[in-house]
Amino acid sequence: MQLDQNPFFRKTITPWYDSNLSCWLLIAAMCIVFSFALGGLIVASGTPEFSPHTWFPGMLCALSFFLVTKIWLRLRARSKHD
């Protein structure tokens, strides 16, 4: 009789870059980037010379918000399974 190499009662091992601590640190860093990009968006939209360049802080703001949302949903789903 062959032993089962992957029994169902084992806890899954998450890699270090997907641990809860690293996810929370990434969320904190992206919140800082979001606030920096929001400030850049306010400054760029207030100055007429910089108005053609508002796409860059806007894109940075949108991408950091997307990443925070995505990681928060991952942490929420992981906490429901544990």
PDB file of C-alpha atoms in Angstrom:
ATOM      1  CA  MET A   1       0.000   0.000   0.000  1.00  0.00           C
ATOM      2  CA  GLN A   2       1.413   3.336  -1.042  1.00  0.00           C
ATOM      3  CA  LEU A   3       1.372   6.204   1.452  1.00  0.00           C
ATOM      4  CA  ASP A   4      -0.444   9.386   0.515  1.00  0.00           C
ATOM      5  CA  GLN A   5       2.202  12.057  -0.035  1.00  0.00           C
ATOM      6  CA  ASN A   6      -0.253  14.960   0.203  1.00  0.00           C
ATOM      7  CA  PRO A   7      -2.766  14.352   2.981  1.00  0.00           C
ATOM      8  CA  PHE A   8      -5.630  16.789   3.260  1.00  0.00           C
ATOM      9  CA  PHE A   9      -5.005  17.696   6.901  1.00  0.00           C
ATOM     10  CA  ARG A  10      -1.681  19.435   6.275  1.00  0.00           C
ATOM     11  CA  LYS A  11      -1.602  23.189   6.498  1.00  0.00           C
ATOM     12  CA  THR A  12      -0.482  24.909   3.302  1.00  0.00           C
ATOM     13  CA  ILE A  13       2.841  26.702   3.531  1.00  0.00           C
ATOM     14  CA  THR A  14       2.802  30.207   2.110  1.00  0.00           C
ATOM     15  CA  PRO A  15       6.018  31.681   0.733  1.00  0.00           C
ATOM     16  CA  TRP A  16       7.647  34.603   2.577  1.00  0.00           C
ATOM     17  CA  TYR A  17       6.565  37.134  -0.047  1.00  0.00           C
ATOM     18  CA  ASP A  18       2.933  36.110   0.445  1.00  0.00           C
ATOM     19  CA  SER A  19       2.956  36.062   4.245  1.00  0.00           C
ATOM     20  CA  ASN A  20       0.607  38.240   6.256  1.00  0.00           C
ATOM     21  CA  LEU A  21       3.409  40.509   7.438  1.00  0.00           C
ATOM     22  CA  SER A  22       4.732  41.183   3.947  1.00  0.00           C
ATOM     23  CA  CYS A  23       1.207  41.827   2.660  1.00  0.00           C
ATOM     24  CA  TRP A  24       0.550  44.372   5.430  1.00  0.00           C
ATOM     25  CA  LEU A  25       3.909  46.049   4.781  1.00  0.00           C
ATOM     26  CA  LEU A  26       3.096  46.270   1.078  1.00  0.00           C
ATOM     27  CA  ILE A  27      -0.313  47.765   1.864  1.00  0.00           C
ATOM     28  CA  ALA A  28       1.354  50.388   4.088  1.00  0.00           C
ATOM     29  CA  ALA A  29       3.910  51.237   1.406  1.00  0.00           C
ATOM     30  CA  MET A  30       1.232  51.519  -1.276  1.00  0.00           C
ATOM     31  CA  CYS A  31      -0.832  53.829   0.949  1.00  0.00           C
ATOM     32  CA  ILE A  32       2.196  56.119   1.158  1.00  0.00           C
ATOM     33  CA  VAL A  33       2.600  55.966  -2.636  1.00  0.00           C
ATOM     34  CA  PHE A  34      -1.134  56.669  -3.036  1.00  0.00           C
ATOM     35  CA  SER A  35      -0.945  59.794  -0.869  1.00  0.00           C
ATOM     36  CA  PHE A  36       2.193  60.974  -2.708  1.00  0.00           C
ATOM     37  CA  ALA A  37       0.477  60.449  -6.071  1.00  0.00           C
ATOM     38  CA  LEU A  38      -2.659  62.223  -4.860  1.00  0.00           C
ATOM     39  CA  GLY A  39      -0.545  65.216  -3.841  1.00  0.00           C
ATOM     40  CA  GLY A  40       1.147  65.154  -7.236  1.00  0.00           C
ATOM     41  CA  LEU A  41      -2.229  65.031  -8.933  1.00  0.00           C
ATOM     42  CA  ILE A  42      -3.431  68.065  -6.987  1.00  0.00           C
ATOM     43  CA  VAL A  43      -0.272  70.037  -7.788  1.00  0.00           C
ATOM     44  CA  ALA A  44      -0.261  69.010 -11.464  1.00  0.00           C
ATOM     45  CA  SER A  45      -3.909  69.898 -11.984  1.00  0.00           C
ATOM     46  CA  GLY A  46      -3.463  73.263 -10.228  1.00  0.00           C
ATOM     47  CA  THR A  47      -0.538  74.411 -12.372  1.00  0.00           C
ATOM     48  CA  PRO A  48      -1.327  75.094 -16.065  1.00  0.00           C
ATOM     49  CA  GLU A  49       2.198  74.151 -17.205  1.00  0.00           C
ATOM     50  CA  PHE A  50       1.879  70.705 -15.628  1.00  0.00           C
ATOM     51  CA  SER A  51      -1.661  69.914 -16.772  1.00  0.00           C
ATOM     52  CA  PRO A  52      -0.543  67.754 -19.756  1.00  0.00           C
ATOM     53  CA  HIS A  53       1.368  65.585 -17.288  1.00  0.00           C
ATOM     54  CA  THR A  54      -1.486  64.787 -14.910  1.00  0.00           C
ATOM     55  CA  TRP A  55      -1.734  61.302 -16.396  1.00  0.00           C
ATOM     56  CA  PHE A  56       1.381  60.132 -14.538  1.00  0.00           C
ATOM     57  CA  PRO A  57       0.277  60.844 -10.959  1.00  0.00           C
ATOM     58  CA  GLY A  58      -3.235  59.744 -11.909  1.00  0.00           C
ATOM     59  CA  MET A  59      -1.962  56.396 -13.168  1.00  0.00           C
ATOM     60  CA  LEU A  60       0.278  56.000 -10.108  1.00  0.00           C
ATOM     61  CA  CYS A  61      -2.685  56.742  -7.860  1.00  0.00           C
ATOM     62  CA  ALA A  62      -4.940  54.257  -9.664  1.00  0.00           C
ATOM     63  CA  LEU A  63      -2.339  51.462  -9.705  1.00  0.00           C
ATOM     64  CA  SER A  64      -1.465  51.817  -6.031  1.00  0.00           C
ATOM     65  CA  PHE A  65      -5.165  51.814  -5.104  1.00  0.00           C
ATOM     66  CA  PHE A  66      -5.694  48.701  -7.239  1.00  0.00           C
ATOM     67  CA  LEU A  67      -2.784  46.930  -5.553  1.00  0.00           C
ATOM     68  CA  VAL A  68      -4.008  47.812  -2.041  1.00  0.00           C
ATOM     69  CA  THR A  69      -7.479  46.528  -2.905  1.00  0.00           C
ATOM     70  CA  LYS A  70      -6.152  43.318  -4.447  1.00  0.00           C
ATOM     71  CA  ILE A  71      -3.896  42.481  -1.493  1.00  0.00           C
ATOM     72  CA  TRP A  72      -6.597  43.343   1.038  1.00  0.00           C
ATOM     73  CA  LEU A  73      -8.990  40.964  -0.727  1.00  0.00           C
ATOM     74  CA  ARG A  74      -6.294  38.253  -0.656  1.00  0.00           C
ATOM     75  CA  LEU A  75      -5.777  38.728   3.089  1.00  0.00           C
ATOM     76  CA  ARG A  76      -9.526  38.700   3.689  1.00  0.00           C
ATOM     77  CA  ALA A  77      -9.984  35.477   1.737  1.00  0.00           C
ATOM     78  CA  ARG A  78      -7.065  33.867   3.550  1.00  0.00           C
ATOM     79  CA  SER A  79      -8.450  34.808   6.967  1.00  0.00           C
ATOM     80  CA  LYS A  80     -11.807  33.239   6.100  1.00  0.00           C
ATOM     81  CA  HIS A  81     -10.130  29.921   5.223  1.00  0.00           C
ATOM     82  CA  ASP A  82      -8.049  29.739   8.409  1.00  0.00           C
TER      83      ASP A  82
END
